[in-house]
Short mmCIF file of C-alpha atoms and ligand atoms in Angstrom, two decimals:
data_model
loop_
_atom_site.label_atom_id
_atom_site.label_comp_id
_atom_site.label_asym_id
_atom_site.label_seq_id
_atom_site.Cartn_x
_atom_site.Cartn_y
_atom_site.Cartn_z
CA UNK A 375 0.00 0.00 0.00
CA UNK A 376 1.56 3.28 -1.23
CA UNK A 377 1.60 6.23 1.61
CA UNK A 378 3.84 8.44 -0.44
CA UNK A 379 1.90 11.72 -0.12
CA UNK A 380 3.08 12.61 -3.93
CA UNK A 381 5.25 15.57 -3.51
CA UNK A 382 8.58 15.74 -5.10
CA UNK A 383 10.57 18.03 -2.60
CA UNK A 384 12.88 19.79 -5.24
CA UNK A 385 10.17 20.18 -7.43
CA UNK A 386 6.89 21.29 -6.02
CA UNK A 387 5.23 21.53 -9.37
CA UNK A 388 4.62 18.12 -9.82
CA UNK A 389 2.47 15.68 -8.27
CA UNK A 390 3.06 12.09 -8.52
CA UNK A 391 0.73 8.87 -7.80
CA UNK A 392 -1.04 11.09 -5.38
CA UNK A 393 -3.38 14.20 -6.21
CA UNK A 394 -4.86 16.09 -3.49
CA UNK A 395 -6.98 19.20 -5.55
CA UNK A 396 -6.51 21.59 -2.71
CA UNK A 397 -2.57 21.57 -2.97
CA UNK A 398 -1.35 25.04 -5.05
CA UNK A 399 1.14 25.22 -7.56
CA UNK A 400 0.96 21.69 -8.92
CA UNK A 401 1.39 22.11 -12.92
CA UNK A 402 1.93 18.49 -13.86
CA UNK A 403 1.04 15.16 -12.40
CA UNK A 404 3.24 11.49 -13.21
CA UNK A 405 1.11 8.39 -12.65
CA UNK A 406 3.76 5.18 -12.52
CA UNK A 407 0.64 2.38 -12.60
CA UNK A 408 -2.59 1.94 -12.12
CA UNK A 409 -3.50 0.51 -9.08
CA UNK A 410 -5.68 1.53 -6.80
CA UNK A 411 -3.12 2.96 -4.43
CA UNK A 412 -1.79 5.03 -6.58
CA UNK A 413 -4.67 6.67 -8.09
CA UNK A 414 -5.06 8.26 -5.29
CA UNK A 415 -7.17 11.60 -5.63
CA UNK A 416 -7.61 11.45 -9.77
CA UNK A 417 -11.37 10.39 -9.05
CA UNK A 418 -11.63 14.74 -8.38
CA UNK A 419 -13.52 15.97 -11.11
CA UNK A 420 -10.99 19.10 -10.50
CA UNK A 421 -8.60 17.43 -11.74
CA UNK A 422 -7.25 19.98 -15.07
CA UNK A 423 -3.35 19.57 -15.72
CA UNK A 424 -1.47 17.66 -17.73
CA UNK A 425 -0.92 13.71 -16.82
CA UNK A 426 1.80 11.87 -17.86
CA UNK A 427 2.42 8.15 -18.03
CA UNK A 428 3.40 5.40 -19.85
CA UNK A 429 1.45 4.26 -23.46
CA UNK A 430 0.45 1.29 -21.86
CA UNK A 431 -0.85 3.05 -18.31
CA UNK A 432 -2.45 6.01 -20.88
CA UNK A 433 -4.49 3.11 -22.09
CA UNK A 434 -5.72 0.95 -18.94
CA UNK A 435 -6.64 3.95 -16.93
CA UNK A 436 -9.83 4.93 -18.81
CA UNK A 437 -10.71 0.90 -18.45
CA UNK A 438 -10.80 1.33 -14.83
CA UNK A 439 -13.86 0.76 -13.35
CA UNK A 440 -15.60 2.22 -10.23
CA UNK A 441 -16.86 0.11 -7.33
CA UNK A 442 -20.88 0.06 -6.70
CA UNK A 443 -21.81 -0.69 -3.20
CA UNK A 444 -24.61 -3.28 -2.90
CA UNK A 445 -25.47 -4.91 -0.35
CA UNK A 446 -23.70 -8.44 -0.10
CA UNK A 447 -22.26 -7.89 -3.21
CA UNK A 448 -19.14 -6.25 -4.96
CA UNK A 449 -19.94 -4.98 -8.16
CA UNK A 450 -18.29 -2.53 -10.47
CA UNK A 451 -20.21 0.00 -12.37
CA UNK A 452 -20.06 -0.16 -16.55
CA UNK A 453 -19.07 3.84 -16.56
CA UNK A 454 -14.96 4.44 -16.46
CA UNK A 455 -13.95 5.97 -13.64
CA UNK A 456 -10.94 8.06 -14.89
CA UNK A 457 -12.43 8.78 -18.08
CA UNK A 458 -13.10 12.31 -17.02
CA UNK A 459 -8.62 11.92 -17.61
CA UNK A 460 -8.66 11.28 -21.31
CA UNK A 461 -7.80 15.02 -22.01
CA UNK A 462 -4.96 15.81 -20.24
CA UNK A 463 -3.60 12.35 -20.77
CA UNK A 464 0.59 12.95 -22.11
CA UNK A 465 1.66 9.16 -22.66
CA UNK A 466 5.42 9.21 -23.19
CA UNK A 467 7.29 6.35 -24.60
CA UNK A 468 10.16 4.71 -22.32
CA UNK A 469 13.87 6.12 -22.63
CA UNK A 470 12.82 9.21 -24.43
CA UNK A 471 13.77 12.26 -22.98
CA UNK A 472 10.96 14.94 -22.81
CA UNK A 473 11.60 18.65 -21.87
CA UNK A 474 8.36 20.32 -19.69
CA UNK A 475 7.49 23.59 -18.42
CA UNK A 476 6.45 23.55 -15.07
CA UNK A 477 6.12 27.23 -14.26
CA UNK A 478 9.00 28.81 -14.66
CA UNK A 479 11.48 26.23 -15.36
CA UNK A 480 11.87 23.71 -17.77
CA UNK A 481 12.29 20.12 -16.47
CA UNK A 482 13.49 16.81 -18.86
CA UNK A 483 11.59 13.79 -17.84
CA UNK A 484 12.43 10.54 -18.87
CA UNK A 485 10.33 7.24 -18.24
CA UNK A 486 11.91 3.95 -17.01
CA UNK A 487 9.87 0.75 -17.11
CA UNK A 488 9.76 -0.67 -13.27
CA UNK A 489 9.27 -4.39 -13.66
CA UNK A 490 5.68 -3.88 -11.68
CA UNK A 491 2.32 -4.62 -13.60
CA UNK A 492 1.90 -3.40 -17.31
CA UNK A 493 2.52 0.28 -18.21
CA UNK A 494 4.45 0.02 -14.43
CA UNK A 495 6.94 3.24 -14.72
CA UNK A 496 10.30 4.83 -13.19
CA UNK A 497 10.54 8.49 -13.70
CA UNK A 498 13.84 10.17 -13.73
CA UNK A 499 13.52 13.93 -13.34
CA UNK A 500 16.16 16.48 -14.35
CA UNK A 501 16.01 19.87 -14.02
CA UNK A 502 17.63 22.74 -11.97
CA UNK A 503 17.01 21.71 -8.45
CA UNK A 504 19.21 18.66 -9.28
CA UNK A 505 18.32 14.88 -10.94
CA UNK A 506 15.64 12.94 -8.87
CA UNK A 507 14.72 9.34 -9.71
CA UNK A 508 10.75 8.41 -8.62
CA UNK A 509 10.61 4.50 -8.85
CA UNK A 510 7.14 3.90 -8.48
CA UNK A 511 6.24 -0.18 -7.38
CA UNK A 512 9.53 -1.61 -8.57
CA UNK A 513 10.33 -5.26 -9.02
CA UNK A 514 14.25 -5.34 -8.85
CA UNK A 515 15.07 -8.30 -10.14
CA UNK A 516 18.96 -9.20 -11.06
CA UNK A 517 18.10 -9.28 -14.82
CA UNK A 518 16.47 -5.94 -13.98
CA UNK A 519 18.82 -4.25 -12.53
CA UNK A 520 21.10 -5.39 -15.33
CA UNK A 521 18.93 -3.52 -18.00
CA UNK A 522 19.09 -0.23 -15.43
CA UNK A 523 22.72 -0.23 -14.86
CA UNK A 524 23.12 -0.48 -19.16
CA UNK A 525 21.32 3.14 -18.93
CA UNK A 526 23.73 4.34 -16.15
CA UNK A 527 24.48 7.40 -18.02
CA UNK A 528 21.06 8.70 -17.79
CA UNK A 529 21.49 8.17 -14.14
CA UNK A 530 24.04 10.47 -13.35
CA UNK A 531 24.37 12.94 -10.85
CA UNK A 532 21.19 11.60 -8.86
CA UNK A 533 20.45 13.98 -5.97
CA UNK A 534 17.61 11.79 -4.50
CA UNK A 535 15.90 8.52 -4.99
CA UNK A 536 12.06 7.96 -3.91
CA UNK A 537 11.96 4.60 -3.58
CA UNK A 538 9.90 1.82 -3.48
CA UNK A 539 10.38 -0.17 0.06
CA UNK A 540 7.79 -2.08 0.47
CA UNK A 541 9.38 -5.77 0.79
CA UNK A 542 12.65 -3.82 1.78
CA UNK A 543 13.36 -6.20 4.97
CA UNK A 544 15.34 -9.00 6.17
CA UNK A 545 12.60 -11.07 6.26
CA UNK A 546 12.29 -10.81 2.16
CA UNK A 547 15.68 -11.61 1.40
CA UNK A 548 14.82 -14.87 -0.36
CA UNK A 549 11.97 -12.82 -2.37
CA UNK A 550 10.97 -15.21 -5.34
CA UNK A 551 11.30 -14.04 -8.74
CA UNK A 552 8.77 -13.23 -11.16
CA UNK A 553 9.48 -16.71 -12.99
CA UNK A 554 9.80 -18.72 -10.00
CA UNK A 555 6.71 -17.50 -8.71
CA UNK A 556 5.25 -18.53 -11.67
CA UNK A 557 6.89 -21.90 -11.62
CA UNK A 558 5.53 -22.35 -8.63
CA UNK A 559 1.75 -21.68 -9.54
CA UNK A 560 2.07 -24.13 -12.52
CA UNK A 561 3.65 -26.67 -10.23
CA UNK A 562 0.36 -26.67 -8.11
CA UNK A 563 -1.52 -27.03 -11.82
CA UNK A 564 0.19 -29.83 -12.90
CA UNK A 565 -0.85 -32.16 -9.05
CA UNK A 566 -4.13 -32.14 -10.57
CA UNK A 567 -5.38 -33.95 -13.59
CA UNK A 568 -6.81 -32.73 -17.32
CA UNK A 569 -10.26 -32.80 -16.29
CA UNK A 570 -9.77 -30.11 -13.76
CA UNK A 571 -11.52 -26.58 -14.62
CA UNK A 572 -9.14 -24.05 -12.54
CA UNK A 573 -10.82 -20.73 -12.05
CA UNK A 574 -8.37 -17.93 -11.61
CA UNK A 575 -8.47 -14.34 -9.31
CA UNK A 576 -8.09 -10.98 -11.72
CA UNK A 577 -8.58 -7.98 -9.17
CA UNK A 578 -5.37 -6.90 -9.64
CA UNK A 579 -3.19 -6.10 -12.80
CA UNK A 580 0.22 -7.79 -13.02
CA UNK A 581 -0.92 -11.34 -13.14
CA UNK A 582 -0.91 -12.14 -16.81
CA UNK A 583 2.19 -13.58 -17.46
CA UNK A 584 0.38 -16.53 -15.73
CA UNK A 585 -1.90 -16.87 -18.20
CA UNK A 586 0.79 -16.42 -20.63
CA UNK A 587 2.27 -19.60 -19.26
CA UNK A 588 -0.84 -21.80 -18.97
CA UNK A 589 -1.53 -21.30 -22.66
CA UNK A 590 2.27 -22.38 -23.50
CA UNK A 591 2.09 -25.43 -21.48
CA UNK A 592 -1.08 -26.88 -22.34
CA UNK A 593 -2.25 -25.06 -25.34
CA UNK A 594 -5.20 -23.78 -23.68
CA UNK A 595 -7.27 -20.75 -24.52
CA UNK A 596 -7.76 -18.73 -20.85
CA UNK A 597 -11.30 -17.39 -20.49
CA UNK A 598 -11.64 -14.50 -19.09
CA UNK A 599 -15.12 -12.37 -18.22
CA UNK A 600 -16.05 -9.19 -20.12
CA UNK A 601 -14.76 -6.60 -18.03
CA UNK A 602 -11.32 -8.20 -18.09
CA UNK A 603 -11.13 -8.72 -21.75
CA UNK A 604 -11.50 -5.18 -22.67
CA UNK A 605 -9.28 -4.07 -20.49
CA UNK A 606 -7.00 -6.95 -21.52
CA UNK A 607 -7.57 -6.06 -25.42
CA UNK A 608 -6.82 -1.91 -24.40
CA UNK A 609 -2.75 -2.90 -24.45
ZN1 ZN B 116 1.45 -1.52 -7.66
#
């Protein structure tokens, strides 16, 4: 659960992964993923500056649906719940340096992807208050951090790092790996026999390299309900 409160300290112009309407001065707002923790304030129908993310995130977020409240139930509503965002949606493609105004300075902003869910971003800020890195839910991985330290030069002269910590403990040291968590899951598939209908959880985005997987091993088109297919078939 993210309880970064969105403010950049060099730069108070932008916002990130958390908009709160009354704050002054904002001019842009960076939006690493879309889950719910992180789309914090953007239901505000205040909301007027430009947003920048990832293609991918530029295209999920108008999928997201709100939550209607009935009683024993869970059900989400067929209306959008960012779509109010389409027009001040700036999707910027990964390792492409982009200069911004923000006021009275002009900042370069580059996006990083972050190994998360898709459209899951790093930003790297540069500008005159120094070079800031904002990294979002980040899976570092070794292969991962591999690809990061190839783009070393665009890390230079970091001032700060906002980072993500939230398995950043002892107790995580032996944290599995993307593909071994997915071994794993398969290797609880396979104790059971053809005939067996498995019916999988999609609350949350990030899962479907599983899916990915089942339909290598066995061939096997994955169902999935409406909902999930259009916002499947939107990246
Ligand atoms: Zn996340």
């Amino acid at each position: 659960m993210s309880t970064f409160d969105g403010r950049i300290r060099e730069y108070p112009a932008i916002a990130v992964d958390n908009f709160q309407p009354t704050r002054p001065g904002v001019r842009i707002f960076l939006l690493s993923h879309v889950h719910a923790d992180h789309l914090s304030g953007l239901d505000s129908r205040s909301f007027n500056i430009p947003l920048y993310c990832s293609e991918d995130t530029a295209k999920l977020l108008p999928a997201v649906r709100a939550e209607v409240s009935e009683p024993g139930t869970k059900k989400r509503s067929p209306a959008g719940k960012y779509t109010h965002l389409k027009p001040f949606l700036k999707p910027l493609e990964y390792q492409e340096p982009t200069q911004i105004c923000i006021g009275a300075e002009t900042i370069t902003l580059t996006l990083f992807t972050a190994n998360h869910c898709p459209g899951s971003t790093m930003f790297l800020i540069e500008g005159s208050k120094g070079n800031v890195v904002y990294t979002g839910d980040m899976r570092a991985e070794d292969w991962f951090l591999d690809t990061l330290e190839s783009h070393m030069s665009s890390f230079s002269n970091i001032l700060h790092v906002y980072l993500d910590t939230t398995f950043c403990h002892e107790s995580f040291a032996d944290f599995p790996s993307k593909s071994r968590s997915i071994e794993a899951f398969m290797e609880v598939i396979r104790q059971y026999d053809a005939e067996t209908c498995f019916v999988i959880g999609y609350n949350i985005l990030g899962v479907e390299p599983i899916w990915d997987r089942i339909y290598e091993d066995y061939g096997e088109k994955v169902h999935t309900i409406v909902r999930s297919t259009q916002r499947l078939s939107s990246f």
